[in-house]
Amino acid sequence: MPEAAEPLLTSRYEIGPLLGEGGMGRVFKARDLDLDRTVALKFLRGDAPVPEKRFLAEARAQARVVHDNVCRVYELGRLPQGVFIAMQYVEGKTAQALARELSLRERVSLVRTVADAVQAAHDLGLLHRDLKPANVLVERRGGHWHPYVTDFGLARDLATPGSTERGSILGSPLYMAPEQATGDLPALSVRTDVYGLGGILYEMLVGRPPFLSATSLQALYRTLNEDPVEPRKLDPQIPRELQWIALQCLEKNPKRRYASARAVEQDLGRFLEG
């Protein structure tokens, strides 16, 4: 798929500039000519190390979660450039890029809202499995920052978990839970995503992931064998309550973490309400 330096016109979509890319797909800004709206088109990379089946499963999983803070999926389709997902276009930045611009209350409120969206996915039996600041898009809406959870490429349906082999390690090493880092698929639960929420909160508080690592292997080792630096040691102005919430999410033993994304959302709400 070219980077579309000039708009590429298809029968329905006028494809514009490249917005970003990851291991699975490349996302372009586009215009839906039939419905007269701007969308984001995600194409499966030709060299992606995943089958088309998993790419399509991402769209189906994300489309199931109807929530104001989950990026909406409009359509699955195929163009000469390849199979694509048409999604809601978010005019904003990732939480990772925006964190320095937000006040502490705004950052905490953002993570609280993300936790509510993750709970909506859990209510449907879906685990996200790749929660991180880069997978949260944030736009300014009505005078407030509005986050959207995106990228359900690793979503796992707890009722029908699929064919991923035991021992497969999928996810982002800097943010994945220990049970995910070992490939222990039967151990995955909603508390695995709670760990991801903890990683988001930690980075929104101190500006870096729970573990700093030069390589993926080093990140996995630290996830399994080390504890994250307490946020207040990196920034003494961080309230103790927020440090406790973040570290509770990041417990290595899933049983010691919050039992649900809702519990995380509620404690962040209690902090915001004083």
Short mmCIF file of N, CA and C in Angstrom, two decimals, residues 62 65-72 88 90 109-110 112-118 120 135-139 141 145-150 152:
data_model
loop_
_atom_site.label_atom_id
_atom_site.label_comp_id
_atom_site.label_asym_id
_atom_site.label_seq_id
_atom_site.Cartn_x
_atom_site.Cartn_y
_atom_site.Cartn_z
N GLN A 62 -13.85 -5.18 17.94
CA GLN A 62 -14.02 -3.76 18.26
C GLN A 62 -15.44 -3.29 17.97
N VAL A 65 -18.14 -3.66 20.78
CA VAL A 65 -18.14 -2.80 21.96
C VAL A 65 -18.71 -1.44 21.59
N VAL A 66 -19.96 -1.23 21.93
CA VAL A 66 -20.62 0.04 21.64
C VAL A 66 -20.50 0.92 22.88
N HIS A 67 -19.58 1.85 22.81
CA HIS A 67 -19.29 2.72 23.96
C HIS A 67 -18.74 4.02 23.42
N ASP A 68 -19.07 5.11 24.07
CA ASP A 68 -18.67 6.43 23.59
C ASP A 68 -17.17 6.62 23.62
N ASN A 69 -16.45 5.75 24.32
CA ASN A 69 -15.00 5.89 24.42
C ASN A 69 -14.25 4.72 23.80
N VAL A 70 -14.92 4.02 22.89
CA VAL A 70 -14.27 3.00 22.07
C VAL A 70 -14.42 3.43 20.62
N CYS A 71 -13.31 3.49 19.91
CA CYS A 71 -13.32 3.93 18.51
C CYS A 71 -14.26 3.04 17.69
N ARG A 72 -15.21 3.65 17.01
CA ARG A 72 -16.25 2.89 16.30
C ARG A 72 -15.73 2.28 14.99
N GLN A 88 -13.94 5.13 12.82
CA GLN A 88 -14.11 6.52 13.23
C GLN A 88 -12.76 7.23 13.19
N VAL A 90 -10.43 10.01 14.59
CA VAL A 90 -10.27 10.80 15.80
C VAL A 90 -9.26 11.91 15.54
N SER A 109 -8.55 11.68 35.11
CA SER A 109 -9.89 11.58 34.54
C SER A 109 -9.86 10.78 33.24
N LEU A 110 -8.82 10.98 32.44
CA LEU A 110 -8.69 10.25 31.18
C LEU A 110 -8.58 8.75 31.44
N ARG A 112 -9.52 7.14 34.08
CA ARG A 112 -10.80 6.68 34.63
C ARG A 112 -11.78 6.37 33.52
N THR A 113 -11.84 7.23 32.51
CA THR A 113 -12.75 7.01 31.40
C THR A 113 -12.35 5.79 30.58
N VAL A 114 -11.04 5.61 30.39
CA VAL A 114 -10.55 4.44 29.67
C VAL A 114 -10.94 3.16 30.42
N ALA A 115 -10.84 3.18 31.75
CA ALA A 115 -11.22 2.02 32.55
C ALA A 115 -12.70 1.68 32.35
N ASP A 116 -13.53 2.70 32.24
CA ASP A 116 -14.96 2.47 32.00
C ASP A 116 -15.18 1.82 30.65
N ALA A 117 -14.43 2.27 29.63
CA ALA A 117 -14.56 1.67 28.29
C ALA A 117 -14.08 0.23 28.28
N VAL A 118 -12.99 -0.04 29.01
CA VAL A 118 -12.47 -1.41 29.08
C VAL A 118 -13.48 -2.32 29.79
N ALA A 120 -16.65 -2.05 29.60
CA ALA A 120 -17.68 -2.35 28.61
C ALA A 120 -17.27 -3.54 27.74
N ASN A 135 -2.35 3.25 22.42
CA ASN A 135 -3.61 2.73 21.89
C ASN A 135 -4.82 3.46 22.46
N VAL A 136 -4.58 4.63 23.01
CA VAL A 136 -5.66 5.51 23.46
C VAL A 136 -5.53 6.83 22.69
N LEU A 137 -6.49 7.12 21.83
CA LEU A 137 -6.51 8.38 21.09
C LEU A 137 -7.35 9.38 21.85
N VAL A 138 -6.90 10.63 21.88
CA VAL A 138 -7.58 11.66 22.66
C VAL A 138 -7.83 12.89 21.80
N GLU A 139 -9.06 13.35 21.80
CA GLU A 139 -9.38 14.58 21.08
C GLU A 139 -10.10 15.56 22.00
N ARG A 141 -13.11 17.77 22.82
CA ARG A 141 -14.52 17.74 22.42
C ARG A 141 -15.35 18.44 23.47
N TRP A 145 -11.30 16.77 27.28
CA TRP A 145 -10.51 15.75 26.59
C TRP A 145 -11.30 14.44 26.55
N HIS A 146 -11.43 13.89 25.36
CA HIS A 146 -12.26 12.69 25.17
C HIS A 146 -11.39 11.56 24.63
N PRO A 147 -11.15 10.51 25.44
CA PRO A 147 -10.30 9.40 24.98
C PRO A 147 -11.10 8.32 24.26
N TYR A 148 -10.41 7.62 23.37
CA TYR A 148 -10.99 6.49 22.65
C TYR A 148 -10.01 5.32 22.74
N VAL A 149 -10.49 4.18 23.19
CA VAL A 149 -9.68 2.97 23.17
C VAL A 149 -9.70 2.42 21.74
N THR A 150 -8.53 2.09 21.22
CA THR A 150 -8.41 1.59 19.85
C THR A 150 -7.62 0.29 19.83
N PHE A 152 -7.97 -3.30 18.73
CA PHE A 152 -8.39 -4.56 19.33
C PHE A 152 -7.78 -5.75 18.59
#
